PDB file of C-alpha atoms in Angstrom:
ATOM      1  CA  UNK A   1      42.548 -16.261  70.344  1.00  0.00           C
ATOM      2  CA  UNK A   2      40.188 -14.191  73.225  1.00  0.00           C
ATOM      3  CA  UNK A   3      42.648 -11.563  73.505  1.00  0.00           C
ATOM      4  CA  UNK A   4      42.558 -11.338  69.447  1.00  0.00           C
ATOM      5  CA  UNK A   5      38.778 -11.887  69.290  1.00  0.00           C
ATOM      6  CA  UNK A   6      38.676  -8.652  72.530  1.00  0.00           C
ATOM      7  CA  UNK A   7      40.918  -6.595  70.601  1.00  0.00           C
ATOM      8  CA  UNK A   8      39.078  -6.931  67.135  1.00  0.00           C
ATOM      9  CA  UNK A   9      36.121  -6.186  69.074  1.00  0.00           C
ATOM     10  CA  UNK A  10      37.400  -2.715  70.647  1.00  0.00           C
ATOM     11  CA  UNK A  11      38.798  -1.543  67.405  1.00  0.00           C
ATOM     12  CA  UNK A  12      36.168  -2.787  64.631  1.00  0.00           C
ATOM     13  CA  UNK A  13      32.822  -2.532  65.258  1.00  0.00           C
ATOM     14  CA  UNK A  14      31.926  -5.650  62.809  1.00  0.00           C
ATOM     15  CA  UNK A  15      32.814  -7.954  65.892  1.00  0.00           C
ATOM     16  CA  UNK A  16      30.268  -6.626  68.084  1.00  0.00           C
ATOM     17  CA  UNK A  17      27.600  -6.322  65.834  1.00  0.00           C
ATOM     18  CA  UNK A  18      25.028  -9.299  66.153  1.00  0.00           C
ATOM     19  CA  UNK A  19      23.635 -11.931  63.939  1.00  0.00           C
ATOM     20  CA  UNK A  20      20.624 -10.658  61.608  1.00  0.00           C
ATOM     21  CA  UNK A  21      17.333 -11.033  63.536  1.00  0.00           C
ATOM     22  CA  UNK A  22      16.027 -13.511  60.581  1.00  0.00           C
ATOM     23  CA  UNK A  23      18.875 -15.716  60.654  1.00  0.00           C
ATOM     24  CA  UNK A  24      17.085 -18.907  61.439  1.00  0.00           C
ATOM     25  CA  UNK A  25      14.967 -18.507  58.374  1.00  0.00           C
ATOM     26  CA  UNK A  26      17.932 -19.173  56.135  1.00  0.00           C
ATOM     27  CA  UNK A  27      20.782 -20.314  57.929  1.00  0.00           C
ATOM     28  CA  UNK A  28      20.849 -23.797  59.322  1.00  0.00           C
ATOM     29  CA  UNK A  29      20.836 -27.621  58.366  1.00  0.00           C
ATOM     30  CA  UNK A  30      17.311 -27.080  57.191  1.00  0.00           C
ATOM     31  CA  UNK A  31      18.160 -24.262  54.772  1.00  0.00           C
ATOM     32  CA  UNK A  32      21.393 -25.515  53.152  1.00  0.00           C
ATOM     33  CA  UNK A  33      19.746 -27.051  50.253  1.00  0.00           C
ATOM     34  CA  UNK A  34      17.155 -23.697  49.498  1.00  0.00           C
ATOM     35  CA  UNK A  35      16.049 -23.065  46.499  1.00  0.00           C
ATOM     36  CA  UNK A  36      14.749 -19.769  47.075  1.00  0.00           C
ATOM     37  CA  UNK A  37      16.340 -16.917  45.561  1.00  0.00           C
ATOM     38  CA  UNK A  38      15.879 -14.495  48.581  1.00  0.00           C
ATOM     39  CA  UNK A  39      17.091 -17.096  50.975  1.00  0.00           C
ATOM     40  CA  UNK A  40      20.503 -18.028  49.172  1.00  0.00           C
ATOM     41  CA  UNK A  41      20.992 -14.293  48.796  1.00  0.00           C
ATOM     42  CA  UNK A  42      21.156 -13.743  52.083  1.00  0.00           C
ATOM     43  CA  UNK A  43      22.903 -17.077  52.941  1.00  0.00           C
ATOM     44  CA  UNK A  44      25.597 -16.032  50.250  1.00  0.00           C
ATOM     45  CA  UNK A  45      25.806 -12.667  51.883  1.00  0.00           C
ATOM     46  CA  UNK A  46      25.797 -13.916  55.604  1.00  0.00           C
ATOM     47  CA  UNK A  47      28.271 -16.590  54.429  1.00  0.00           C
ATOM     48  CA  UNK A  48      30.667 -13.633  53.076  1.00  0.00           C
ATOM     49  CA  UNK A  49      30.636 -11.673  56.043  1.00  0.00           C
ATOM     50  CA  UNK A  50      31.557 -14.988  58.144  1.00  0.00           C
ATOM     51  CA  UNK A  51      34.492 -15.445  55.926  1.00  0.00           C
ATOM     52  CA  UNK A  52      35.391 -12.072  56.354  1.00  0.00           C
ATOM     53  CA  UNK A  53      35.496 -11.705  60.044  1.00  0.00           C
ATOM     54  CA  UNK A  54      37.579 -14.755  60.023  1.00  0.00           C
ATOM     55  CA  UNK A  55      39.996 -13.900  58.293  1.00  0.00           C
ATOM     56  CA  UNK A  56      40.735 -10.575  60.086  1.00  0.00           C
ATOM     57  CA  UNK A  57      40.813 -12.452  62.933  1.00  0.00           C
ATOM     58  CA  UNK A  58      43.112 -15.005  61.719  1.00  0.00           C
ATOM     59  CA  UNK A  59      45.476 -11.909  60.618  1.00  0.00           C
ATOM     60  CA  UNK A  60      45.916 -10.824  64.383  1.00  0.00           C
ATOM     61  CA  UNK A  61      49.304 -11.304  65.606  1.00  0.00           C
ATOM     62  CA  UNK A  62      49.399 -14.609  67.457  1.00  0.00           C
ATOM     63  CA  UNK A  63      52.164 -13.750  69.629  1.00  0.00           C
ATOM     64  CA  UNK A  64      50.232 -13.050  72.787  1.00  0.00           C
ATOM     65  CA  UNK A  65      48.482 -16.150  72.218  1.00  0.00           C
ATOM     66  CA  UNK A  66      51.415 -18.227  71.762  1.00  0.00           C
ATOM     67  CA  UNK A  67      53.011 -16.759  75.276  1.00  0.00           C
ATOM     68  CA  UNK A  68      49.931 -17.588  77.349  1.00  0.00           C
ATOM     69  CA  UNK A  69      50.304 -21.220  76.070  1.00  0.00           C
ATOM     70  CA  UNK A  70      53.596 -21.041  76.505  1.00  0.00           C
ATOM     71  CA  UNK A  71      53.071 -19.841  80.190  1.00  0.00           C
ATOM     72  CA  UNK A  72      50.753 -22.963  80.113  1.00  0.00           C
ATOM     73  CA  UNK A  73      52.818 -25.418  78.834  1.00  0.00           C
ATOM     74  CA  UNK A  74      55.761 -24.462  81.548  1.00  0.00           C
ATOM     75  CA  UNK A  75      53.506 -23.936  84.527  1.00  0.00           C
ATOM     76  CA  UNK A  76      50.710 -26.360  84.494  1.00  0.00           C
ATOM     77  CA  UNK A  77      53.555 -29.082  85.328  1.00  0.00           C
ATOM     78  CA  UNK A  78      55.498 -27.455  88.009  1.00  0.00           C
ATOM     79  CA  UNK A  79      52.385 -26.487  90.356  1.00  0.00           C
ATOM     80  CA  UNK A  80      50.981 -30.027  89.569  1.00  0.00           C
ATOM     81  CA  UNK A  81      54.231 -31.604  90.881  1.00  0.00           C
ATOM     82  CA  UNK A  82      53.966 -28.909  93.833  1.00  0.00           C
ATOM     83  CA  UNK A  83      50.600 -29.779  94.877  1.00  0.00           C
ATOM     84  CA  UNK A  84      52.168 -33.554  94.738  1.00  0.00           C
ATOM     85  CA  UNK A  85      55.087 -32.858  96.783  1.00  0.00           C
ATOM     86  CA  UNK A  86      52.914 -30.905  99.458  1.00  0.00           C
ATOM     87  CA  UNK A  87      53.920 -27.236  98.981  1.00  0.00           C
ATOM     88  CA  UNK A  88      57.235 -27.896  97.950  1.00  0.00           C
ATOM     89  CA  UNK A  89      57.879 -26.438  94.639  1.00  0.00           C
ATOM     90  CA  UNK A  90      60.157 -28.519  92.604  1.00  0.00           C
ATOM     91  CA  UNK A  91      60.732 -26.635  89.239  1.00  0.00           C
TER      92      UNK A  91
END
């Protein structure tokens, strides 16, 4: 997911933009329930563009991803049986 979330950020400037300097005033536990107009405007709106970075990230290939955890899933093992065997690598 980082190396998806790094290159999304290289290539599309929408990842590196930051959150609106107001956000506080309408996002939040408090605000969920507003019933001003302005505020669920720009919850609706900030809500969209949440959605929308999402699911270009979720669009990403996944195969790098999948081979660090695969990398992960085979190594983590063997060096913890190595560093119980004291040095000697049993994989």
């Amino acid at each position: 997911m980082n190396h998806a979330l790094e290159k999304l950020m290289a290539k599309d400037v929408s990842f590196r933009q930051g959150l609106p300097n107001d956000y506080m005033s309408f996002m939040g536990i408090a605000h969920e329930n507003t019933t001003d107009k302005e505020n669920c405007t720009k919850r609706k709106t900030f809500s969209k563009k949440i959605e929308q970075l999402v699911t270009k990230l979720a669009k990403e290939p996944a195969d790098f991803a999948l081979t660090l955890y695969g990398k992960k899933f085979i190594w983590d093992p063997c060096l913890h049986s190595f560093h119980q065997r004291k040095g000697k690598l049993c994989c």
